[in-house]
Short mmCIF file of C-alpha atoms in Angstrom, two decimals:
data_model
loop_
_atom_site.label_atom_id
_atom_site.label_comp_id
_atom_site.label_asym_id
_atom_site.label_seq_id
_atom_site.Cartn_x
_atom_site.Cartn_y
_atom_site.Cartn_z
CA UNK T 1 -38.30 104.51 56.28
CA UNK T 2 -40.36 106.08 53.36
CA UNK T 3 -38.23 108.08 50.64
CA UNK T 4 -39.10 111.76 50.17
CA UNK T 5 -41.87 112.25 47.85
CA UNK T 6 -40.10 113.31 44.50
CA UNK T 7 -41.32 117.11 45.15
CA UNK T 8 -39.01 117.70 47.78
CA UNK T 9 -36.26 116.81 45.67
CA UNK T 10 -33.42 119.40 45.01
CA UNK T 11 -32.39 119.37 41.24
CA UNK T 12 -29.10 120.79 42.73
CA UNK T 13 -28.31 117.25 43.97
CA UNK T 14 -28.32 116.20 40.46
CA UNK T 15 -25.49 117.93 38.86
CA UNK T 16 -22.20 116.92 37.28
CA UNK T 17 -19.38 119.33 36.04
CA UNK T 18 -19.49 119.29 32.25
CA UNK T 19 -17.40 120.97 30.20
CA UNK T 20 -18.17 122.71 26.86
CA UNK T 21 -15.32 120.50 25.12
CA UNK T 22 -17.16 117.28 26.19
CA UNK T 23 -20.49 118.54 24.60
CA UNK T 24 -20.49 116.69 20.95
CA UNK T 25 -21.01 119.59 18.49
CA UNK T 26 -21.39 117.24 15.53
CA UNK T 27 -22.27 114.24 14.92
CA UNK T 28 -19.95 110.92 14.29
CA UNK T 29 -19.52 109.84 10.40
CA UNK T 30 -20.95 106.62 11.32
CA UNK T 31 -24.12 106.70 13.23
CA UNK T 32 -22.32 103.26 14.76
CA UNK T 33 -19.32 104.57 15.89
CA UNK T 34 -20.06 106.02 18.85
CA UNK T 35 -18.96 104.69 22.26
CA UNK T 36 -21.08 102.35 24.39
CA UNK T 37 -20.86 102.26 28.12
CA UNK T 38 -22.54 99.04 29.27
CA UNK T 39 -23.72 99.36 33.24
CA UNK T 40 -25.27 95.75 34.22
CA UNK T 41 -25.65 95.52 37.86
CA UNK T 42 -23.80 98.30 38.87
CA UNK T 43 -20.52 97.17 37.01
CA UNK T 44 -19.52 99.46 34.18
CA UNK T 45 -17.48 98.55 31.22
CA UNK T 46 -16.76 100.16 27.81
CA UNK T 47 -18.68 99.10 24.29
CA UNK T 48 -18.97 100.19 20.84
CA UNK T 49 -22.38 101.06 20.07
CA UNK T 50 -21.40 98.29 17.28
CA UNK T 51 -21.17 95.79 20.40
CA UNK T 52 -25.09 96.05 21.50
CA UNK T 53 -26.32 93.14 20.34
CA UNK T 54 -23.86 91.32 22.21
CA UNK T 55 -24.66 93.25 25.59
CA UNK T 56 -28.18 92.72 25.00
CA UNK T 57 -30.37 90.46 28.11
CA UNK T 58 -31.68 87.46 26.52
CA UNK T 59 -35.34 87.45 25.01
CA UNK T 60 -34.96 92.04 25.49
CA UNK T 61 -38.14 93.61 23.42
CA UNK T 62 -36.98 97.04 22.60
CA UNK T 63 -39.17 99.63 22.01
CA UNK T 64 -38.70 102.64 19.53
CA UNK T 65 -39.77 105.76 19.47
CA UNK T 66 -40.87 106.94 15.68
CA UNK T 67 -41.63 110.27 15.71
CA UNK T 68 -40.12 112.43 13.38
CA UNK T 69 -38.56 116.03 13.29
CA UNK T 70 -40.44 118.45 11.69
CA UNK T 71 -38.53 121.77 10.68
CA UNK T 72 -40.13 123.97 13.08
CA UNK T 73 -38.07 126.96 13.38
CA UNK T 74 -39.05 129.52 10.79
CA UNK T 75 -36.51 132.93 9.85
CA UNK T 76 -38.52 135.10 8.97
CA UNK T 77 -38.42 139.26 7.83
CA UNK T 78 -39.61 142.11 8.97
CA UNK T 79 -40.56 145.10 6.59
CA UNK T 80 -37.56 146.58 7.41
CA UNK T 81 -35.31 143.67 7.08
CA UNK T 82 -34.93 142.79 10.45
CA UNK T 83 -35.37 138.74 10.93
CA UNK T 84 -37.74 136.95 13.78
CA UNK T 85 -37.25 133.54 14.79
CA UNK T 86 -40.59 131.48 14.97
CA UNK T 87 -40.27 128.35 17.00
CA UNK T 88 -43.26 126.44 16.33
CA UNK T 89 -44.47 124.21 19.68
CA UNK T 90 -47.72 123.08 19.59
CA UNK T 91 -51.00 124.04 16.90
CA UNK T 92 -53.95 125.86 18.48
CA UNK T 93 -56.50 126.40 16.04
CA UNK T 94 -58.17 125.26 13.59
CA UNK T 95 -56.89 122.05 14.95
CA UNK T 96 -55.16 121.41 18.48
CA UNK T 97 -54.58 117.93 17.20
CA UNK T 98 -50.79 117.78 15.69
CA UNK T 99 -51.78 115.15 12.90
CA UNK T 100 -54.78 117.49 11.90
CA UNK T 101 -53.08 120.77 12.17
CA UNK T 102 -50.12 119.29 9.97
CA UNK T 103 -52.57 118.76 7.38
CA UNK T 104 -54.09 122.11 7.90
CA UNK T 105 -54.10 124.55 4.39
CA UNK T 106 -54.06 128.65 4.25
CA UNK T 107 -53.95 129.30 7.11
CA UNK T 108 -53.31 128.42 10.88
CA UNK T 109 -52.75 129.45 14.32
CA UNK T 110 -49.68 127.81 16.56
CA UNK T 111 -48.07 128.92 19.81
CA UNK T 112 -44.59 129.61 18.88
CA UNK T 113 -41.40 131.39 20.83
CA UNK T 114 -40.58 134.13 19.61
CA UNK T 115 -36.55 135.15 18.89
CA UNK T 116 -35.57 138.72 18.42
CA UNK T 117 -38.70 140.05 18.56
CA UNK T 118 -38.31 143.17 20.50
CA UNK T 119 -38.61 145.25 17.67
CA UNK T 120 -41.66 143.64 15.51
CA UNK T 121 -44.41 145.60 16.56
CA UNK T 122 -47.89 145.53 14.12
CA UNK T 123 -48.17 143.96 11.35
CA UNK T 124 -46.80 140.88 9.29
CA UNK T 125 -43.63 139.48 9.15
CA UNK T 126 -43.28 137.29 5.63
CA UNK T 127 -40.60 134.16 4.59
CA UNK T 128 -40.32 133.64 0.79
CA UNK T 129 -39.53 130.10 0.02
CA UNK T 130 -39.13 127.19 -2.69
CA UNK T 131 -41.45 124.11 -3.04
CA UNK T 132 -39.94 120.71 -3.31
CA UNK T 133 -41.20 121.00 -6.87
CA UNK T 134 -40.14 124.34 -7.45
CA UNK T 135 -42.89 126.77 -6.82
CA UNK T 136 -42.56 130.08 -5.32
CA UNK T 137 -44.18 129.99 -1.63
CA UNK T 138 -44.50 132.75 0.61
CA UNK T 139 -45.56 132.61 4.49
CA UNK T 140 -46.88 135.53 6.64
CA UNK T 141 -47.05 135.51 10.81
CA UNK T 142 -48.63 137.59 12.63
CA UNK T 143 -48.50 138.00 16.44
CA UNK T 144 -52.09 137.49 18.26
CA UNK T 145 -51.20 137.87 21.65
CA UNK T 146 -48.30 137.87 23.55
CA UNK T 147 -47.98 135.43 26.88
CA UNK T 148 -45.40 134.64 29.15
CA UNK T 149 -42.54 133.14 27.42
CA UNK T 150 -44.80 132.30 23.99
CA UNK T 151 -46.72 134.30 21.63
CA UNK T 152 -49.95 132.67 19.45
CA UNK T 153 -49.21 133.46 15.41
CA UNK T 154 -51.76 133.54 12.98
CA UNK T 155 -49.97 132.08 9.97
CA UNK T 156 -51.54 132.24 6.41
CA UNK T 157 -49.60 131.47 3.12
CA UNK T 158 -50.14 130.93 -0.43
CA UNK T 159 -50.19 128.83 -2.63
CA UNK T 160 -52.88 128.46 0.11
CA UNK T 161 -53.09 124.62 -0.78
CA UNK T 162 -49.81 123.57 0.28
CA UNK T 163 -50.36 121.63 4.12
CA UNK T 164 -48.37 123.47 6.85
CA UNK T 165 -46.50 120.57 6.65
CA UNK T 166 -45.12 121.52 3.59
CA UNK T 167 -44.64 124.80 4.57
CA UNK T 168 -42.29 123.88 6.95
CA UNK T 169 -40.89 120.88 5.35
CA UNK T 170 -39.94 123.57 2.75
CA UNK T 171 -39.41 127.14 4.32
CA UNK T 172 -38.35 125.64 7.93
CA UNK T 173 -35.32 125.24 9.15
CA UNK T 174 -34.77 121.79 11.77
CA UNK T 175 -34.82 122.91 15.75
CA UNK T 176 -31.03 121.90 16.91
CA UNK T 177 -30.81 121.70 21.21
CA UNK T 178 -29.82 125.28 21.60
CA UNK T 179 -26.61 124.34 23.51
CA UNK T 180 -24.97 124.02 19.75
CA UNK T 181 -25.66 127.63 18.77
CA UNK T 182 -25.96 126.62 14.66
CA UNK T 183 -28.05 126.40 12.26
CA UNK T 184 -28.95 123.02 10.99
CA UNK T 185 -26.76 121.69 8.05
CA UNK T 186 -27.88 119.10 5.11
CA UNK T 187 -26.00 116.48 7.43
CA UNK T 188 -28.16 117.49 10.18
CA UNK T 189 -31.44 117.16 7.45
CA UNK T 190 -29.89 112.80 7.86
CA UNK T 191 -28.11 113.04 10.81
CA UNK T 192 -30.90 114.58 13.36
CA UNK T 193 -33.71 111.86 12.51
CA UNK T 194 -33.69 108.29 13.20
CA UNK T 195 -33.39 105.62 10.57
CA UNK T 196 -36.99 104.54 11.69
CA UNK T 197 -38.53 107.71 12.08
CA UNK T 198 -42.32 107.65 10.54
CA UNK T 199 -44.46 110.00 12.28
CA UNK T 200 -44.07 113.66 11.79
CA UNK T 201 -44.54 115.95 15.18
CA UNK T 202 -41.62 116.45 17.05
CA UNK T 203 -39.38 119.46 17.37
CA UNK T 204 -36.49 117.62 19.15
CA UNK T 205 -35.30 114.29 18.25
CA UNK T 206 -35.29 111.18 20.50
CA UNK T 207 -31.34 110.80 20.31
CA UNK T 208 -30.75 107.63 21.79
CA UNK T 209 -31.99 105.94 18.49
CA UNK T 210 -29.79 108.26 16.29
CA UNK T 211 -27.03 105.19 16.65
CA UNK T 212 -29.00 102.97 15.27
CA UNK T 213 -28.08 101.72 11.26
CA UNK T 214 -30.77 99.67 9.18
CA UNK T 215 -27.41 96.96 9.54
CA UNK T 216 -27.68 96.93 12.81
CA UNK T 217 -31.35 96.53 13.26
CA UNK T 218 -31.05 93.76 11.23
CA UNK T 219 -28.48 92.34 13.05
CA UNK T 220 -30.91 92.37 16.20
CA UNK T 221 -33.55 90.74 14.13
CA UNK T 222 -30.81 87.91 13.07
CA UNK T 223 -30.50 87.28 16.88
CA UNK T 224 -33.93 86.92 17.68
CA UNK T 225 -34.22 90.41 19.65
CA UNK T 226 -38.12 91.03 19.16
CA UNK T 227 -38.38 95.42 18.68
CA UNK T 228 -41.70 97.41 18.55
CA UNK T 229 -42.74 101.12 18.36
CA UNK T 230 -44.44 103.51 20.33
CA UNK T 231 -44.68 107.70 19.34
CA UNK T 232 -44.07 110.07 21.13
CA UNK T 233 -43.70 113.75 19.99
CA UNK T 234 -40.75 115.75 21.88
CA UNK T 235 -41.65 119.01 22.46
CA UNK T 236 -38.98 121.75 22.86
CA UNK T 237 -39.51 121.25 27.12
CA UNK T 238 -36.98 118.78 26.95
CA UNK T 239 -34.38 121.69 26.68
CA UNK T 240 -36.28 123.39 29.50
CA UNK T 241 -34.00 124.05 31.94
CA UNK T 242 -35.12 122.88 35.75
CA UNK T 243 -35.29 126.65 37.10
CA UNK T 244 -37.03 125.99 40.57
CA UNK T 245 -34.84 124.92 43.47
CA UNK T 246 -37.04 121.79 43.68
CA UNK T 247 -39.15 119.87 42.15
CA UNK T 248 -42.69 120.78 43.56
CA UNK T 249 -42.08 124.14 41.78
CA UNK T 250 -40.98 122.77 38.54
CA UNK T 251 -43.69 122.34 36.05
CA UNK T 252 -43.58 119.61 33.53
CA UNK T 253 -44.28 120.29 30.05
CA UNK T 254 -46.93 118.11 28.35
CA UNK T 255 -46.11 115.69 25.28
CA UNK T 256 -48.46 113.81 22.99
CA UNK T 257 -48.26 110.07 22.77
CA UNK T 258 -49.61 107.11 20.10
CA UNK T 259 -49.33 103.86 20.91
CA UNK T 260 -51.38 100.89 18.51
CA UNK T 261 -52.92 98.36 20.68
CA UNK T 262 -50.72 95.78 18.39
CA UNK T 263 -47.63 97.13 20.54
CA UNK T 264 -50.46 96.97 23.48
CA UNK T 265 -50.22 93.48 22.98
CA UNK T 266 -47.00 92.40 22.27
CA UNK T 267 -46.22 94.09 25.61
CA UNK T 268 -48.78 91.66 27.43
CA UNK T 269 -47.27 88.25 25.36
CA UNK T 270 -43.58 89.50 25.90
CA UNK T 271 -44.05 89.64 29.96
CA UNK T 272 -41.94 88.71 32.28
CA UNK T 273 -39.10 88.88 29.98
CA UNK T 274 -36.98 92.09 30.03
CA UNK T 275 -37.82 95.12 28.09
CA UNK T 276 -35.56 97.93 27.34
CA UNK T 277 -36.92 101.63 26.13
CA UNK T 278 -34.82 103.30 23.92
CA UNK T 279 -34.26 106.85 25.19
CA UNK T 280 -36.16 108.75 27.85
CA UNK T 281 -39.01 109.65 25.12
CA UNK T 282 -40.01 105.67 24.69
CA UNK T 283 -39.36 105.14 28.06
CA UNK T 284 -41.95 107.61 29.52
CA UNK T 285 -44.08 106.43 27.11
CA UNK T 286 -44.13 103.12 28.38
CA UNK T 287 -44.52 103.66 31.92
CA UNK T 288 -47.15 106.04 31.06
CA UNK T 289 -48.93 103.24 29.95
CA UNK T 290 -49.18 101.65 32.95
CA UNK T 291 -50.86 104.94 34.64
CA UNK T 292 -53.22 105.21 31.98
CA UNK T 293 -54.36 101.73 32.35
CA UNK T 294 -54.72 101.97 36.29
CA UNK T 295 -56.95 105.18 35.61
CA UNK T 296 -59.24 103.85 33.48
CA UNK T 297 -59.65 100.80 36.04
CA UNK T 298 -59.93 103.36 38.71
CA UNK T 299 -62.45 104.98 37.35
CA UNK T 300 -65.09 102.83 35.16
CA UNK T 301 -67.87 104.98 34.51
CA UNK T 302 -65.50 108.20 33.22
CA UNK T 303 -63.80 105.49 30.74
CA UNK T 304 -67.19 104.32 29.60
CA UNK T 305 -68.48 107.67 29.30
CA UNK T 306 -65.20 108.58 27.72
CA UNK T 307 -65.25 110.54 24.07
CA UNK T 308 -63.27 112.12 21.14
CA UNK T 309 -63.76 115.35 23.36
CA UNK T 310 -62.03 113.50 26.36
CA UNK T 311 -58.42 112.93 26.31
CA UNK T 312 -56.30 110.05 28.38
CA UNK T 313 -53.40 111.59 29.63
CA UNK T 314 -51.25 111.38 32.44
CA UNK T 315 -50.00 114.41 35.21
CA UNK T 316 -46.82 115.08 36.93
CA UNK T 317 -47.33 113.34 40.33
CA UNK T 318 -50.23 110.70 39.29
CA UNK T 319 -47.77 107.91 40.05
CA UNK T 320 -46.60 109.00 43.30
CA UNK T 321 -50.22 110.22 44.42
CA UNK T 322 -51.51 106.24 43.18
CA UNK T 323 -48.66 104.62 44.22
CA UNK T 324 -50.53 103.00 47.36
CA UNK T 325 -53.88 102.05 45.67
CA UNK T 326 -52.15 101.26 42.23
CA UNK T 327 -50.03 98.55 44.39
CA UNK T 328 -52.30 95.40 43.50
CA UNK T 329 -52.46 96.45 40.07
CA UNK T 330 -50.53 94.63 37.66
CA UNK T 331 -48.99 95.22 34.30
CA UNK T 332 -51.15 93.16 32.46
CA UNK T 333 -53.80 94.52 34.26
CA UNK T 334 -53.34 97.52 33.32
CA UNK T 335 -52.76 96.97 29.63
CA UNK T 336 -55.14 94.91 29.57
CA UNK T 337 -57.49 97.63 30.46
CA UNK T 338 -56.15 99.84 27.57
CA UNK T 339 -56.83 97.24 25.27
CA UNK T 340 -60.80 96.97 26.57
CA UNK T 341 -61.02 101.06 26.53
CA UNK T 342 -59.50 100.96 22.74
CA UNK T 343 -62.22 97.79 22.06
CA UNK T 344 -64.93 99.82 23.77
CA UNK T 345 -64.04 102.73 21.75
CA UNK T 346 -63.70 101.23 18.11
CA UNK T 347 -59.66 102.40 17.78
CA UNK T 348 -56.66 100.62 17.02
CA UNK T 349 -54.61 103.68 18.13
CA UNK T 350 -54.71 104.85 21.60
CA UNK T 351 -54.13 108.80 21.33
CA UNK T 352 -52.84 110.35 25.02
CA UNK T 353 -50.57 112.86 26.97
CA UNK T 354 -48.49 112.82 29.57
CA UNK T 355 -46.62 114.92 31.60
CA UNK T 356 -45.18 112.20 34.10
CA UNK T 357 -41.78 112.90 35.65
CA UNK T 358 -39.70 110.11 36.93
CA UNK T 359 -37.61 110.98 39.58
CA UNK T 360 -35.82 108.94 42.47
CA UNK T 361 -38.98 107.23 44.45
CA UNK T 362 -40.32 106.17 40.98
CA UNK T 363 -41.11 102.51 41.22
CA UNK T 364 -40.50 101.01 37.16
CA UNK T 365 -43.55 99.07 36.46
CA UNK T 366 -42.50 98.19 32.50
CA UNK T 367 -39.44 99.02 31.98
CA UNK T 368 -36.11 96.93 32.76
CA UNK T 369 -33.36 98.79 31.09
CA UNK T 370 -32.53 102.08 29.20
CA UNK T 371 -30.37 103.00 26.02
CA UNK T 372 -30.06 106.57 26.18
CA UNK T 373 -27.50 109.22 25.97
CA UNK T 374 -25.70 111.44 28.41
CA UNK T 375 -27.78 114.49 29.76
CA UNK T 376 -27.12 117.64 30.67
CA UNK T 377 -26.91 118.77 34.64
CA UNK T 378 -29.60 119.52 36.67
CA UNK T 379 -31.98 118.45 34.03
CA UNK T 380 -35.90 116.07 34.46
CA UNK T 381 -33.88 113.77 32.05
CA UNK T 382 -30.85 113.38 34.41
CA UNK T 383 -33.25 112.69 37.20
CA UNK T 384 -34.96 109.85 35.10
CA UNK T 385 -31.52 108.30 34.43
CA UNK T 386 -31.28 108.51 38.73
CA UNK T 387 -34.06 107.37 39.34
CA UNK T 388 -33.22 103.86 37.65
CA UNK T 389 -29.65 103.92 38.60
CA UNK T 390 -29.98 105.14 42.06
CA UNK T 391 -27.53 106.81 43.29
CA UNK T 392 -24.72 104.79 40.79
CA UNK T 393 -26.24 107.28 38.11
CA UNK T 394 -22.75 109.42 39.54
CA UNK T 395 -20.59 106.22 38.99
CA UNK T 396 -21.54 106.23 35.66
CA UNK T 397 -21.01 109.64 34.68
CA UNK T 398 -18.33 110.18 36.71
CA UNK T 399 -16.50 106.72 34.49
CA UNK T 400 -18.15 108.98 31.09
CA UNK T 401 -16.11 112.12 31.72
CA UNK T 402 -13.08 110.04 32.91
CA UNK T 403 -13.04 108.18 29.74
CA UNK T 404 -13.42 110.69 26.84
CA UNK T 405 -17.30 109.77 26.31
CA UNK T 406 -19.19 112.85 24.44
CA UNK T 407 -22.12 114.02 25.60
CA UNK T 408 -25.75 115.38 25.02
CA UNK T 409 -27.11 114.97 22.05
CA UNK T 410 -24.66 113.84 19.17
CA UNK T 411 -22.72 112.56 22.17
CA UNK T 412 -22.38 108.75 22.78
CA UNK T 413 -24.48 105.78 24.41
CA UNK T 414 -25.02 104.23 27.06
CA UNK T 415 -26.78 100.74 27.77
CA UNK T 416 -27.84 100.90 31.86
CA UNK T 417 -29.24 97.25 32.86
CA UNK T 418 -29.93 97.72 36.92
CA UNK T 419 -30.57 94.08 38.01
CA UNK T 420 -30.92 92.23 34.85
CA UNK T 421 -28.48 89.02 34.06
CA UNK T 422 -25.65 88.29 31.93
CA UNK T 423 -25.87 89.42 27.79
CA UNK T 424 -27.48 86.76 25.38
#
């Protein structure tokens, strides 16, 4: 008998009571410190986070995800006095490219949510701010048009040199997971990026690697564990809340992804021997990859033809709608075939999106094993975490609340190996 098609899924089937105590509200003194709950074959036992290395599969490539937080949300002032809250999610013009539109000077255009903002009608609301070498800076938004849930903002600023990086780098504040109801802190400025975070372009961060020390990378390195990285840019949909009764109605928000074809092809020489995504973020990534790859073999002539102007990306249900035709495509096929499009097209950086949701029917084409967090109820990120598990995802929560694990974001780890052998 077939499983139902992910769309027909009921996020209420994927809920957990969680109270507000369990919710980690800070973060640990010692990115290390945290618990570790180790599920290998269905049986669950409890870690330090300081204990990975040991729990590790033998010859495991892990694989990173290095984006890094930018300071997105912007307070600023209307005439009056009267603050607005500028969330900034994705650029729009002169550049729709994150990279480009980071780089961008004087004067931009992003689609942003909009907080408090009942009572900013025409007109300019400014933010005065301080350089990181000590010049005055001031910003002014103004609202373009108005669209269900988002608004477009024309921002211009002066000195009109500065990059809009440096705008918010400098007059931005960092985007917490609104469940914590704070502003960010200088610990959060440390304590909300990764130790390996490079890229700049995400407004959440991927928090599974926020345990991580530069010690205990090196550790892994010691013991022969071979690591790459892949980039992906969280947008602020990961704290969209699943508001349709199911699935079919729920749509997934987009995300930008960068992969070099040197972690193309460490992938292909690391097969058959495990790999392990660290958090959701690299994860989806990675399986991405695999649909990407099948496309461009599926369709030839639209790779060949394929341009700047044409992007690679990945949609909701692509997997499950493939999943028949896609079944005498393998892995290295596939990357393979991303390798020959980025050789084709002169690029050692394939650029993408995706929007895939993994769900229970989700067949796992390169990933063995997750380290991730614990996510909140009824959430696309809970369903992931199911659809590896199966239905022992409620074992493993269920053992989480029992023993005094915290949760969501500054919460603790957890290291879920379904059918993978004993620890190196």
């Amino acid at each position: 008998m077939n499983a139902p098609h992910p769309r027909h899924l009921s996020i209420h089937d994927f809920t957990y009571p969680l109270p507000a105590e369990r919710i980690a509200p800070e973060p640990l003194p010692d990115r290390a410190a945290s618990k570790l709950l180790v599920s290998r074959n269905g049986e669950i036992s409890d870690k330090s986070f300081r204990d990975l290395p040991q729990e590790l599969p033998a010859g495991a490539l892990l694989v990173f995800n290095d984006t890094r937080v930018v300071r997105a949300r912007l307070l600023a002032r209307r005439p009056t006095g009267g603050q607005v809250e500028l969330f900034c999610l994705e650029p729009v013009a002169p550049h729709r490219s994150l990279e480009l539109a980071l780089q961008q000077t004087g004067q931009c255009t992003w689609r942003c949510l909009v907080g408090n903002g009942r009572r900013w009608k025409d007109g300019p609301v400014t933010l005065d701010f301080t350089t990181a070498d000590g010049q005055s800076a001031t910003l002014w938004a103004e609202r373009q048009v108005q669209e269900a849930g988002t608004a477009l903002i024309a921002f211009r600023w002066t000195p009109a040199e500065l990059p809009f990086a440096e705008v918010l780098r400098a007059g931005g504040h960092l985007p917490l997971p609104p469940y914590l109801g704070r502003l960010d802190t200088p610990t959060d400025a440390v304590r909300y990026q990764t130790v390996y975070a490079a890229t700049e372009g995400a407004v959440a961060a991927p928090t599974a690697g926020l345990h991580f020390t530069p010690e205990l990378l090196a550790e892994l390195a010691e013991r022969g564990f071979s690591t790459g990285h892949v980039t992906l840019h969280v947008g602020a949909g990961t704290f969209q809340p699943v508001k349709a009764d199911h699935m079919a109605d729920h749509p997934m928000h987009t995300e930008p992804i960068l992969v070099s074809a040197a972690l193309l092809r460490q992938l292909l020489a690391h097969r058959p021997r495990p790999v392990l995504a660290v958090g959701t973020t690299s994860l989806r990534t990675l399986e991405t990859l695999y649909w990407l790859g099948v496309g461009l073999l599926q369709s030839p002539s639209s790779a060949a033809a394929n341009t700047e102007s044409a992007e690679l990306r990945v949609t909701q249900w692509q997997p499950y709608e493939m999943a028949e035709t896609a079944a005498t495509i393998s892995p290295e096929t596939a990357l393979t075939a991303l390798l020959d499009y980025l050789e084709a097209t002169g690029t050692e950086t394939l650029q993408a999106s995706t929007r895939l949701l993994i769900a229970p029917g989700y067949s796992f084409r390169l990933v063995d094993g997750l380290i991730t967090n614990f996510h909140q109820p009824e959430s696309t990120l809970l369903l992931l975490v199911a659809a590896l598990l199966g239905p022992q995802w409620r074992d493993v929560y269920d053992h989480a609340l029992a023993y005094g694990y915290r949760f969501l974001s500054y919460g603790d780890s957890s290291l879920l190996l379904p059918g993978l052998g004993e620890a190196k």
